[in-house]
Steps between C-alpha positions, in 0.01 A plus 500: 500500500797732545548531127135580447507770766797668337333490159176621653648816651706566189182502292255654744571856389419407142184329617383802694574729206253296296239515772538134597449346841809327637487181703336555834218714355138410558426427132459123509336481841243752375461303179452177691245658730304644209524182294713658225769323299761721328604333175776626267499355147690555176338608175428166334215315329478279812445810712217618277318171549541511876393865517175419325429216744587683825134583579438125507778458760378794707147361508602146595767598754354813654837669446574816306789507252709815472679453168817671374592423139836608356729453202801272556749783555265683736432176684872441552551856619216470751628170634852641531369779721221333696653158559841643585330731750315208657165658413189305598286678240514213250326172586504309169770563242542382142868427437737326256633187673804455276597865469458627857376205703838395636586855606159549662529172689855576614391840629207352691230673298291190427282324757529122539191346339598137547230415753236697311553331161485154659196555721227507234466178299222655291724785389762230431867603504584158351328612180784745431773402254842417641700770319286796613483362856880481515529860384270628775675304775799640692709307752235230515218746571217591264511880467274554200228348285559490121233667287644519148732250332696474181713244324725510196357337190591470134312732262526384137368562150285211380519610137879508490531158659246354256678650200828353620344160569602518866336385821485716811841466671497286812872526580758777494680320216180496294440868577844598372464285188157646423617858559792440262283342229235772508748787495681347203170448313357842580744788446409789727329277754686406818489141614490605864455814709508562874604764751861611468548771764752413770246526780175448309611169347585335831146391583446336161851355489432336837277234343781405263742489793278259696429288192873456445535386861630822654388773739631833627607356837534161666322375811755673724450835329828499305519629142471238227484725195828356369397135532524286186120503472482879537769556240316273259176688560662842452659384174176346375271795578740759364584281202135469397471878486843560343465233231127495429369825647408826326769673297697760693321404820558736791600385846256715690166342409241426767166337427332790312777510237524122464121463489479768231739307277292184542161667454619686190562161341878522511579189709395135509561420867488711815530393863317725744267516801160346435333798668586714196330272248220740403758729343557226243140383450319835488455603133517864609853444629632215289532451125535125556217452752334225293816292465642506854537173688622420850695209647685408815864606516708246305694257718870540560738237641320524837150504348253783452534718810347844446449734789156490665487808717260738672555846358282643778376388840311631801662539842411639841706784642676375815451842662123488451285463810219380277645170380195280554282722284783530246505122472123492450545724195782286359304182566209638298710658221695177445212254539437239232201700376687829471806332345280337236329833425838671460630222277197523271576873472850420371705483821680162522440362849725312744243235597513158336120477510443789259713330235316170549165679458383540139353837597847609609653428161205595281631850426852381406617356168485121539868444422603775742292348783668165432845659500425678827376180665820321399719788616323524834592137575865536400550862597768652720388754761739784411599676179791707637758470778334469841676789671418822680637744240348340192580776250874486561502121482322502164758740359780264602356167383372659179848593377573158339169518309614816324847354447354195331267705278785723383730208427737556791632212710190396700703258713746769608210739562334238721821462700518877552132514592549216746779686679299823514179323603672312781642825637151647480348201684769526771431872540129435558583277795684777684 
């Protein structure tokens, strides 16, 4: 608690300047007494669905919801001030488990929900997929409930495969061969496209890393980005883009740039998060909407191991004096019924039951739903290094991706990244 106290007093002036109540104020006790739950959510399609249904929760629970909705940057700024100051003004908080979850847990911002998630068999914590559960668990304690998931899948052009007489690739070897054949047969069309930016590419590269048998760290938390499997994955991912990607490809592409190349009809294959699929299938956004297909990530030497992660979750502020009512809101917002409603609205859910329910997959392309179901079973619960300072880690482990794309020595780059990443990991332990 000493560390938290120091941080609290260092941030309290900033909190007061924004008119916030620091820890020790009467906010949550008043909220509890009046039956109010203060909920802070990010701007997201999931949030819109929950907002519309809040009157239903208020009627059934007798509680009143006081909702704050913010853009991602504003949300981060508010958390930085309020949580650092130990404010009790937030009860329920929407957060990104893989981006800030480890830091929040380390700083003691997230309440332990372990007993709550296991106490209601009807709500059913066992219904949640393994990958998302792992991402919302810290030091053996459940600190969040996943609400939105995504996996990496293969987007492809049905027409180009048919013209080339090729089947949908099931292995990394088949993917490379198909990308090569289509590029050679179609001048001006890339065989493969994906993210290339040093930091942006890390999440999508992660699925290749796992499928080649590697990971960012080992079970003891030591860097493994220069393992034989990692070096093979770096060389493969970068080689696909260098050899079969768009001409004069830049090394600063995130998903909007890569997606644009695919949807403009300038690439045959594209690996990306399934949650972005409507960009490729909406005729208003995509010139190839009628010819897009989806498949599970092709298998590498270790099999098909895409990430299966929760991009957002709900947590209870540890400083809140209103935790029981906060849990009642989360319990309702993440129920099987609400998760199914969100999924039907286009928000991929973390519960196994919604993917087993035909109503849960009815709004998705059939081949995409099948790819997602496969990926959920094989998926890995993180798509980036599991560290406190995620941004810095991504910059380090992304270096060999760029090296491979540009034709530099990917193996040497992986060795350099390993040395830098290990120093970074050691520094986080201090």
